[in-house]
Amino acid sequence: MFRKDTHCVYNPPTYQGVNTPIFTSTANRYLGQDEILYPRNYNTENQKVIVEKLCRLEHAEAGLIFSSGQAATTTALFAFLKSGDHVLFSKEIYGGTAKLAVDEFSKYNIAYDFVSAADLSTITSKIRPNTKVIYVETPSNPLLSIVDLKAIAEIAKKNNIVTVVDSTFASPINQNPLLLGFDIVMHSGTKYLGGHHDLCFGTLLSSQSLIDTIYKSAVNFGGSLNGLDCYLIERSLKTLALRVEKQNANALQLALALQERPEVSKVFYPGLPNHPNHDIAAKQMKGGFGGMLSFELSDAAKTDDFLNRLQLIIPALSLGGVDSTICQPATSSHVSLPESERQELGITNGLLRLSVGIENMEDLLQDIDTALKG
Ligand SMILES: *Cc1c(COP(=O)(O)O)cnc(C)c1O
C-alpha cells in the first residue's frame, strides 16, 4: 500500500507505542493456545514484525528471519535437497556459500557445479534431470557482476528448478527479485539491513508455500534469532531506504571519480555505463546500483601503502554499514583460494573492494585522493 521508504518506518498500529515491545520469553503459556510461541518456532512477536516489514519491502508473501545469512542459505538449500540431487551455483558467489558446497555437500551425496551465470547457454547445458536448485548472487562479490534474474527464472521454471538469489548487495531498496520471477530471496542482514556493523542475521523471503516447506527444515536446523536482536533490526530498518539512497549516490560519485585517476586501472560498478552488464543492471535494479564498488590499483605493490594512508575509510571486512570500509579480497575474503583460481575469477592482488558509507562525499573523495597520491 505504501512506498518503500514509508514501509521501512511504519509499523501497523498493534501497540500503543509506535515501536514493538521486546518480548523476551522463551517459556510461553500453552493452555488454550493454538500456537506455541518459541523463538525456534520462528513465531515470536519481534520476529513476526520484522518479517512482515521485509515481506512488504520485497513483495513476498512470507519469510523467515535467521541468526546469520549463512543459516538462511544453509536452510534454504537443505530444505529442497536430498541425496542424489544436484545444484547449480553462479561462479561469482560469496565465499561462505561456495565453502558450504565444497565442504559439506559430498557428505550428503549432493552434486554441484559453479557456472558463469552471465552466460545463459552454459546454465542450460549444465542442468541435469536431478538439478533441484539454482543459486545465484547479484550484484556479486567482489567484482559486482550482474546476473539476469528474469532470464534465469524463465529457464528454471521450464525445468521445475527452485531459484534462490543472494540479493545482499542490492538490498530490497535497489532490487526485488521476486517480481522478476525468482522463487526465493536471501539477504545477509548483517550487511545493509542491519547497516551499522553491529548485528548478525539473515532472511529468506518467498511465497507462502515455499516458506512452508523451508519452515519444516528451519525448525530442525534451529538458526533462529532472539527478541532483543529483532528489536535492533526493527530500529535499523527504519533508516534502510535513507541509508541506501545516500550509499547509492556516494558510490556512483566515487566510481566516476576513481575512473579518472591514473593510479587506478579498473573500476567495477554496475552503475557505470561501461560496466559489462550495465544494461541488465539498469533493467533489474531501481533507485540506484548499490553502495559496493571495486577498483584495481595500477601498481598492486602499492596496495598496503594505500590502505595504511586512509584516514576515514576503514580497512575492515564485512560491508553495508554506515561507515565506509575497504578490503583487499586477495588477502582477506578470498585468501583461501589458490592464486590461480583467484586470477581466473579476476581477483588480482591490486583489487580493492569498497563498501561506501553515508559520510560526506567530499571527505571520502579527499581521503582517497590523499591515499592515492601517497
Ligand atoms: C556476508 C554475506 C553472506 C553471509 O552472511 P552472514 O550474515 O555473514 O552469515 C552471504 N552473502 C553475501 C553476499 C554476504 O555479503
Short mmCIF file of C-alpha atoms and ligand atoms in Angstrom, two decimals:
data_model
loop_
_atom_site.label_atom_id
_atom_site.label_comp_id
_atom_site.label_asym_id
_atom_site.label_seq_id
_atom_site.Cartn_x
_atom_site.Cartn_y
_atom_site.Cartn_z
CA MET A 1 0.00 0.00 0.00
CA PHE A 2 2.79 2.45 0.90
CA ARG A 3 6.06 3.08 -0.85
CA LYS A 4 9.32 1.50 0.30
CA ASP A 5 10.71 4.36 2.39
CA THR A 6 7.41 4.51 4.27
CA HIS A 7 7.34 0.73 4.80
CA CYS A 8 10.81 0.98 6.36
CA VAL A 9 9.47 3.31 9.05
CA TYR A 10 5.82 2.44 9.50
CA ASN A 11 4.56 -0.25 11.86
CA PRO A 12 0.85 -1.14 11.73
CA PRO A 13 -0.79 0.10 14.96
CA THR A 14 -0.73 -3.07 17.06
CA TYR A 15 0.55 -1.43 20.24
CA GLN A 16 0.01 1.88 21.90
CA GLY A 17 3.68 2.72 21.43
CA VAL A 18 4.95 3.26 17.90
CA ASN A 19 7.69 0.66 18.43
CA THR A 20 7.20 -3.05 19.13
CA PRO A 21 7.84 -4.01 22.77
CA ILE A 22 10.67 -6.53 23.19
CA PHE A 23 9.30 -9.97 24.07
CA THR A 24 11.98 -11.91 25.90
CA SER A 25 10.08 -15.04 26.98
CA THR A 26 11.22 -18.42 25.78
CA ALA A 27 8.60 -20.01 28.05
CA ASN A 28 5.08 -19.16 26.96
CA ARG A 29 1.72 -20.32 28.35
CA TYR A 30 0.25 -23.04 26.19
CA LEU A 31 -3.17 -23.92 27.73
CA GLY A 32 -5.91 -22.86 25.36
CA GLN A 33 -3.43 -21.55 22.75
CA ASP A 34 -3.48 -22.62 19.08
CA GLU A 35 0.18 -21.88 18.59
CA ILE A 36 3.16 -22.44 20.88
CA LEU A 37 5.29 -19.31 20.89
CA TYR A 38 9.00 -20.12 20.88
CA PRO A 39 11.96 -18.42 19.12
CA ARG A 40 12.88 -21.60 17.24
CA ASN A 41 9.29 -21.87 16.01
CA TYR A 42 10.02 -18.55 14.25
CA ASN A 43 6.75 -17.16 15.60
CA THR A 44 7.58 -14.65 18.31
CA GLU A 45 6.17 -11.16 18.02
CA ASN A 46 9.52 -9.45 17.38
CA GLN A 47 10.37 -11.94 14.63
CA LYS A 48 6.95 -11.52 13.01
CA VAL A 49 7.12 -7.72 12.95
CA ILE A 50 10.40 -7.59 11.03
CA VAL A 51 9.47 -10.44 8.70
CA GLU A 52 6.25 -8.63 7.78
CA LYS A 53 8.20 -5.45 7.12
CA LEU A 54 10.73 -7.30 4.96
CA CYS A 55 7.89 -9.00 3.07
CA ARG A 56 6.40 -5.61 2.23
CA LEU A 57 9.82 -4.40 1.03
CA GLU A 58 10.48 -7.50 -1.11
CA HIS A 59 6.89 -8.10 -2.33
CA ALA A 60 6.96 -11.50 -0.60
CA GLU A 61 4.04 -13.42 0.88
CA ALA A 62 6.05 -14.90 3.71
CA GLY A 63 9.52 -15.07 5.21
CA LEU A 64 11.80 -16.26 7.96
CA ILE A 65 14.47 -14.49 9.96
CA PHE A 66 17.70 -16.35 10.89
CA SER A 67 20.67 -15.83 13.18
CA SER A 68 23.05 -15.31 10.22
CA GLY A 69 23.00 -15.05 6.46
CA GLN A 70 24.76 -18.38 6.36
CA ALA A 71 21.96 -20.01 8.43
CA ALA A 72 19.47 -18.67 5.88
CA THR A 73 21.49 -20.06 2.96
CA THR A 74 22.00 -23.46 4.55
CA THR A 75 18.34 -23.79 5.48
CA ALA A 76 17.14 -22.72 2.02
CA LEU A 77 19.38 -25.24 0.28
CA PHE A 78 18.88 -28.23 2.54
CA ALA A 79 15.11 -27.69 2.64
CA PHE A 80 14.99 -28.66 -1.06
CA LEU A 81 17.87 -31.13 -1.35
CA LYS A 82 18.33 -34.81 -0.71
CA SER A 83 20.96 -37.39 -1.51
CA GLY A 84 21.47 -37.72 -5.28
CA ASP A 85 20.41 -34.15 -6.12
CA HIS A 86 22.40 -31.51 -7.97
CA VAL A 87 22.71 -27.72 -7.51
CA LEU A 88 23.90 -25.02 -9.90
CA PHE A 89 25.69 -22.07 -8.31
CA SER A 90 26.80 -18.95 -10.10
CA LYS A 91 30.59 -18.87 -10.19
CA GLU A 92 30.90 -15.46 -8.60
CA ILE A 93 29.41 -16.11 -5.23
CA TYR A 94 30.03 -15.25 -1.59
CA GLY A 95 32.98 -17.27 -0.25
CA GLY A 96 30.90 -18.80 2.56
CA THR A 97 28.30 -20.09 0.10
CA ALA A 98 30.96 -21.75 -2.06
CA LYS A 99 32.62 -23.21 1.05
CA LEU A 100 29.30 -24.70 2.18
CA ALA A 101 29.01 -26.64 -1.09
CA VAL A 102 32.68 -27.65 -1.23
CA ASP A 103 32.98 -28.73 2.43
CA GLU A 104 29.55 -30.20 3.14
CA PHE A 105 27.70 -31.37 0.03
CA SER A 106 29.75 -34.51 -0.66
CA LYS A 107 28.93 -35.80 2.86
CA TYR A 108 25.27 -35.89 1.77
CA ASN A 109 25.93 -37.10 -1.79
CA ILE A 110 24.76 -33.81 -3.28
CA ALA A 111 26.49 -32.77 -6.53
CA TYR A 112 27.07 -29.18 -7.67
CA ASP A 113 28.56 -27.07 -10.44
CA PHE A 114 29.71 -23.48 -10.46
CA VAL A 115 28.74 -21.82 -13.71
CA SER A 116 29.17 -18.40 -15.21
CA ALA A 117 25.64 -17.10 -14.72
CA ALA A 118 26.33 -14.31 -17.18
CA ASP A 119 26.42 -16.96 -19.89
CA LEU A 120 22.91 -18.39 -20.11
CA SER A 121 23.86 -21.11 -22.61
CA THR A 122 26.25 -22.63 -20.05
CA ILE A 123 23.50 -22.71 -17.46
CA THR A 124 21.14 -24.57 -19.78
CA SER A 125 23.81 -27.09 -20.73
CA LYS A 126 24.66 -27.76 -17.06
CA ILE A 127 21.10 -28.54 -16.00
CA ARG A 128 20.70 -32.25 -15.19
CA PRO A 129 17.50 -34.20 -14.59
CA ASN A 130 18.37 -34.14 -10.86
CA THR A 131 19.10 -30.39 -10.66
CA LYS A 132 16.85 -29.10 -7.88
CA VAL A 133 18.16 -25.61 -7.10
CA ILE A 134 19.81 -22.75 -8.99
CA TYR A 135 21.54 -20.39 -6.55
CA VAL A 136 22.91 -17.06 -7.82
CA GLU A 137 24.16 -13.79 -6.39
CA THR A 138 23.72 -10.35 -7.95
CA PRO A 139 25.47 -7.94 -7.77
CA SER A 140 28.26 -10.34 -6.94
CA ASN A 141 31.11 -10.21 -4.50
CA PRO A 142 33.71 -8.76 -5.10
CA LEU A 143 33.52 -7.84 -8.81
CA LEU A 144 29.93 -6.59 -8.93
CA SER A 145 28.92 -8.86 -11.80
CA ILE A 146 25.25 -8.91 -12.68
CA VAL A 147 23.08 -11.98 -13.25
CA ASP A 148 20.00 -11.61 -15.47
CA LEU A 149 17.41 -12.74 -12.94
CA LYS A 150 14.42 -12.75 -15.27
CA ALA A 151 16.18 -14.89 -17.87
CA ILE A 152 17.41 -17.42 -15.31
CA ALA A 153 13.99 -17.63 -13.65
CA GLU A 154 12.45 -18.50 -17.03
CA ILE A 155 14.97 -21.28 -17.69
CA ALA A 156 14.48 -22.68 -14.18
CA LYS A 157 10.67 -22.62 -14.40
CA LYS A 158 10.76 -24.68 -17.60
CA ASN A 159 12.85 -27.27 -15.75
CA ASN A 160 10.98 -27.23 -12.44
CA ILE A 161 14.01 -25.94 -10.55
CA VAL A 162 13.78 -23.77 -7.42
CA THR A 163 15.65 -20.46 -7.81
CA VAL A 164 17.37 -18.68 -4.93
CA VAL A 165 19.15 -15.33 -5.18
CA ASP A 166 21.51 -13.80 -2.67
CA SER A 167 20.42 -10.17 -3.04
CA THR A 168 22.52 -8.86 -0.14
CA PHE A 169 24.50 -6.29 -2.16
CA ALA A 170 21.35 -4.74 -3.64
CA SER A 171 19.18 -4.69 -0.51
CA PRO A 172 15.40 -4.63 -1.03
CA ILE A 173 15.68 -0.93 -1.85
CA ASN A 174 17.56 -1.48 -5.12
CA GLN A 175 16.25 -4.85 -6.31
CA ASN A 176 13.14 -7.04 -5.91
CA PRO A 177 13.95 -10.45 -7.43
CA LEU A 178 10.53 -11.98 -6.67
CA LEU A 179 8.98 -9.51 -9.11
CA LEU A 180 11.39 -10.84 -11.76
CA GLY A 181 10.24 -14.43 -11.29
CA PHE A 182 12.79 -15.68 -8.76
CA ASP A 183 11.37 -18.03 -6.12
CA ILE A 184 13.37 -17.13 -3.01
CA VAL A 185 15.33 -14.05 -1.96
CA MET A 186 18.10 -14.37 0.60
CA HIS A 187 19.78 -11.47 2.40
CA SER A 188 22.67 -11.43 4.80
CA GLY A 189 21.03 -8.86 7.07
CA THR A 190 24.44 -8.41 8.70
CA LYS A 191 25.11 -6.00 5.83
CA TYR A 192 22.62 -3.38 4.58
CA LEU A 193 19.52 -4.40 6.55
CA GLY A 194 21.38 -4.06 9.85
CA GLY A 195 23.54 -1.31 8.43
CA HIS A 196 25.65 -0.40 11.46
CA HIS A 197 28.21 -3.25 11.63
CA ASP A 198 26.70 -4.49 14.90
CA LEU A 199 24.11 -7.17 14.02
CA CYS A 200 24.41 -10.64 12.53
CA PHE A 201 21.30 -12.12 10.88
CA GLY A 202 19.82 -13.37 7.64
CA THR A 203 16.44 -13.70 5.98
CA LEU A 204 14.58 -15.72 3.35
CA LEU A 205 11.56 -14.20 1.62
CA SER A 206 9.29 -16.04 -0.78
CA SER A 207 5.79 -17.37 -1.43
CA GLN A 208 3.76 -18.84 1.44
CA SER A 209 4.03 -22.35 0.02
CA LEU A 210 7.83 -22.34 -0.35
CA ILE A 211 8.27 -20.78 3.09
CA ASP A 212 6.04 -23.53 4.50
CA THR A 213 8.47 -26.09 3.06
CA ILE A 214 11.54 -24.20 4.30
CA TYR A 215 9.94 -23.76 7.72
CA LYS A 216 9.87 -27.50 8.34
CA SER A 217 13.66 -27.66 7.91
CA ALA A 218 14.26 -24.36 9.70
CA VAL A 219 12.75 -25.74 12.90
CA ASN A 220 15.12 -28.71 12.69
CA PHE A 221 18.24 -26.69 11.83
CA GLY A 222 17.46 -24.13 14.52
CA GLY A 223 19.14 -20.96 13.24
CA SER A 224 16.68 -18.63 14.99
CA LEU A 225 17.11 -15.17 16.45
CA ASN A 226 16.19 -13.64 19.83
CA GLY A 227 13.82 -10.75 20.51
CA LEU A 228 16.49 -8.23 21.51
CA ASP A 229 18.30 -8.58 18.19
CA CYS A 230 14.97 -8.46 16.35
CA TYR A 231 14.19 -5.17 18.01
CA LEU A 232 17.52 -3.71 16.90
CA ILE A 233 16.73 -4.88 13.37
CA GLU A 234 13.32 -3.16 13.53
CA ARG A 235 15.15 0.02 14.50
CA SER A 236 17.77 -0.38 11.76
CA LEU A 237 15.13 -0.96 9.08
CA LYS A 238 13.57 2.43 9.80
CA THR A 239 16.53 4.11 8.09
CA LEU A 240 17.23 1.46 5.43
CA ALA A 241 15.91 3.46 2.47
CA LEU A 242 17.56 6.66 3.67
CA ARG A 243 20.92 4.95 4.17
CA VAL A 244 20.87 3.07 0.87
CA GLU A 245 19.87 6.16 -1.11
CA LYS A 246 22.89 8.02 0.28
CA GLN A 247 25.15 5.00 -0.29
CA ASN A 248 23.92 4.71 -3.90
CA ALA A 249 24.74 8.36 -4.53
CA ASN A 250 28.13 8.26 -2.79
CA ALA A 251 29.17 5.05 -4.57
CA LEU A 252 28.26 6.33 -8.03
CA GLN A 253 30.20 9.55 -7.50
CA LEU A 254 33.22 7.70 -6.15
CA ALA A 255 33.14 5.23 -9.05
CA LEU A 256 33.10 8.12 -11.54
CA ALA A 257 35.94 9.88 -9.72
CA LEU A 258 38.09 6.73 -9.43
CA GLN A 259 37.74 6.12 -13.18
CA GLU A 260 39.54 9.39 -13.86
CA ARG A 261 42.58 8.52 -11.74
CA PRO A 262 45.82 7.39 -13.38
CA GLU A 263 46.66 5.36 -10.22
CA VAL A 264 43.52 3.25 -10.82
CA SER A 265 43.45 0.81 -13.75
CA LYS A 266 39.89 -0.55 -13.45
CA VAL A 267 36.65 0.31 -11.67
CA PHE A 268 33.86 -2.24 -11.22
CA TYR A 269 30.46 -0.64 -10.52
CA PRO A 270 27.19 -1.69 -12.20
CA GLY A 271 26.09 1.95 -12.35
CA LEU A 272 28.91 2.85 -14.76
CA PRO A 273 27.78 2.75 -18.41
CA ASN A 274 31.00 0.87 -19.29
CA HIS A 275 30.25 -1.97 -16.84
CA PRO A 276 29.80 -5.11 -19.00
CA ASN A 277 26.32 -5.82 -17.55
CA HIS A 278 25.19 -2.23 -17.09
CA ASP A 279 22.14 -2.74 -19.33
CA ILE A 280 20.82 -5.66 -17.30
CA ALA A 281 21.59 -3.85 -14.04
CA ALA A 282 19.68 -0.79 -15.25
CA LYS A 283 16.73 -3.00 -16.15
CA GLN A 284 16.52 -5.08 -12.97
CA MET A 285 17.78 -2.65 -10.30
CA LYS A 286 16.00 0.51 -9.29
CA GLY A 287 16.76 3.65 -7.34
CA GLY A 288 20.48 3.04 -7.71
CA PHE A 289 23.19 0.46 -8.12
CA GLY A 290 24.16 -0.07 -4.51
CA GLY A 291 26.95 1.04 -2.23
CA MET A 292 29.55 -1.57 -3.22
CA LEU A 293 32.29 -0.99 -5.76
CA SER A 294 35.68 -2.47 -6.53
CA PHE A 295 38.74 -0.99 -8.18
CA GLU A 296 42.19 -2.10 -9.17
CA LEU A 297 45.31 -0.12 -8.41
CA SER A 298 47.60 0.16 -11.46
CA ASP A 299 50.52 -0.75 -9.20
CA ALA A 300 49.46 -3.68 -6.99
CA ALA A 301 52.65 -3.26 -4.92
CA LYS A 302 51.23 -0.01 -3.57
CA THR A 303 48.11 -1.63 -2.06
CA ASP A 304 49.39 -1.80 1.53
CA ASP A 305 50.60 1.80 1.43
CA PHE A 306 47.25 2.92 0.05
CA LEU A 307 45.32 1.13 2.80
CA ASN A 308 47.62 2.44 5.52
CA ARG A 309 47.28 6.03 4.35
CA LEU A 310 43.47 6.08 4.54
CA GLN A 311 42.27 8.21 7.46
CA LEU A 312 38.49 7.89 7.12
CA ILE A 313 37.74 4.69 5.19
CA ILE A 314 38.39 1.73 7.50
CA PRO A 315 40.27 -1.34 6.28
CA ALA A 316 37.81 -3.90 7.64
CA LEU A 317 35.93 -6.94 6.43
CA SER A 318 32.17 -7.03 6.17
CA LEU A 319 30.19 -4.35 4.42
CA GLY A 320 26.95 -2.49 4.04
CA GLY A 321 27.20 -0.28 7.10
CA VAL A 322 27.06 3.48 7.57
CA ASP A 323 30.89 3.56 7.93
CA SER A 324 32.88 3.13 4.73
CA THR A 325 35.06 0.03 4.84
CA ILE A 326 37.59 -1.37 2.39
CA CYS A 327 39.38 -4.68 1.94
CA GLN A 328 41.80 -6.42 -0.37
CA PRO A 329 39.93 -9.62 -1.34
CA ALA A 330 43.14 -11.46 -2.34
CA THR A 331 44.47 -11.28 1.24
CA SER A 332 41.14 -11.35 3.11
CA SER A 333 37.78 -12.67 1.87
CA HIS A 334 39.32 -14.82 -0.89
CA VAL A 335 42.65 -15.70 0.75
CA SER A 336 41.74 -19.41 0.98
CA LEU A 337 41.51 -19.73 -2.83
CA PRO A 338 44.66 -20.78 -4.68
CA GLU A 339 46.28 -17.91 -6.61
CA SER A 340 45.35 -19.50 -9.97
CA GLU A 341 41.66 -19.67 -9.06
CA ARG A 342 41.72 -16.08 -7.84
CA GLN A 343 43.25 -14.97 -11.15
CA GLU A 344 40.60 -16.92 -13.04
CA LEU A 345 37.86 -15.10 -11.09
CA GLY A 346 39.57 -11.77 -11.80
CA ILE A 347 40.59 -11.18 -8.18
CA THR A 348 44.02 -9.64 -8.66
CA ASN A 349 46.33 -8.53 -5.83
CA GLY A 350 45.64 -4.89 -6.64
CA LEU A 351 41.88 -5.31 -6.35
CA LEU A 352 40.18 -3.41 -3.54
CA ARG A 353 36.54 -3.78 -2.51
CA LEU A 354 34.99 -0.63 -1.12
CA SER A 355 31.76 -0.57 0.88
CA VAL A 356 30.65 3.04 0.68
CA GLY A 357 29.04 4.52 3.79
CA ILE A 358 26.98 7.62 4.42
CA GLU A 359 29.84 10.03 5.17
CA ASN A 360 30.15 13.33 3.37
CA MET A 361 31.12 12.76 -0.26
CA GLU A 362 33.88 15.39 -0.26
CA ASP A 363 35.54 13.81 2.77
CA LEU A 364 35.50 10.39 1.10
CA LEU A 365 36.95 11.80 -2.12
CA GLN A 366 39.64 13.62 -0.20
CA ASP A 367 40.57 10.52 1.78
CA ILE A 368 41.01 8.51 -1.42
CA ASP A 369 42.84 11.33 -3.15
CA THR A 370 45.37 11.64 -0.30
CA ALA A 371 45.89 7.88 -0.11
CA LEU A 372 46.35 7.53 -3.88
CA LYS A 373 48.86 10.39 -4.10
CA GLY A 374 50.97 8.92 -1.30
C1 LIG B 1 28.04 -11.70 4.45
C2 LIG B 1 27.41 -12.35 3.32
C3 LIG B 1 26.80 -13.62 3.45
C4 LIG B 1 26.82 -14.42 4.73
O1 LIG B 1 26.11 -13.78 5.73
P1 LIG B 1 26.47 -13.86 7.30
O2 LIG B 1 25.47 -12.95 7.89
O3 LIG B 1 27.89 -13.41 7.45
O4 LIG B 1 26.30 -15.27 7.71
C5 LIG B 1 26.20 -14.15 2.33
N1 LIG B 1 26.19 -13.50 1.15
C6 LIG B 1 26.76 -12.29 0.98
C7 LIG B 1 26.71 -11.62 -0.34
C8 LIG B 1 27.39 -11.67 2.07
O5 LIG B 1 27.96 -10.48 1.89
#
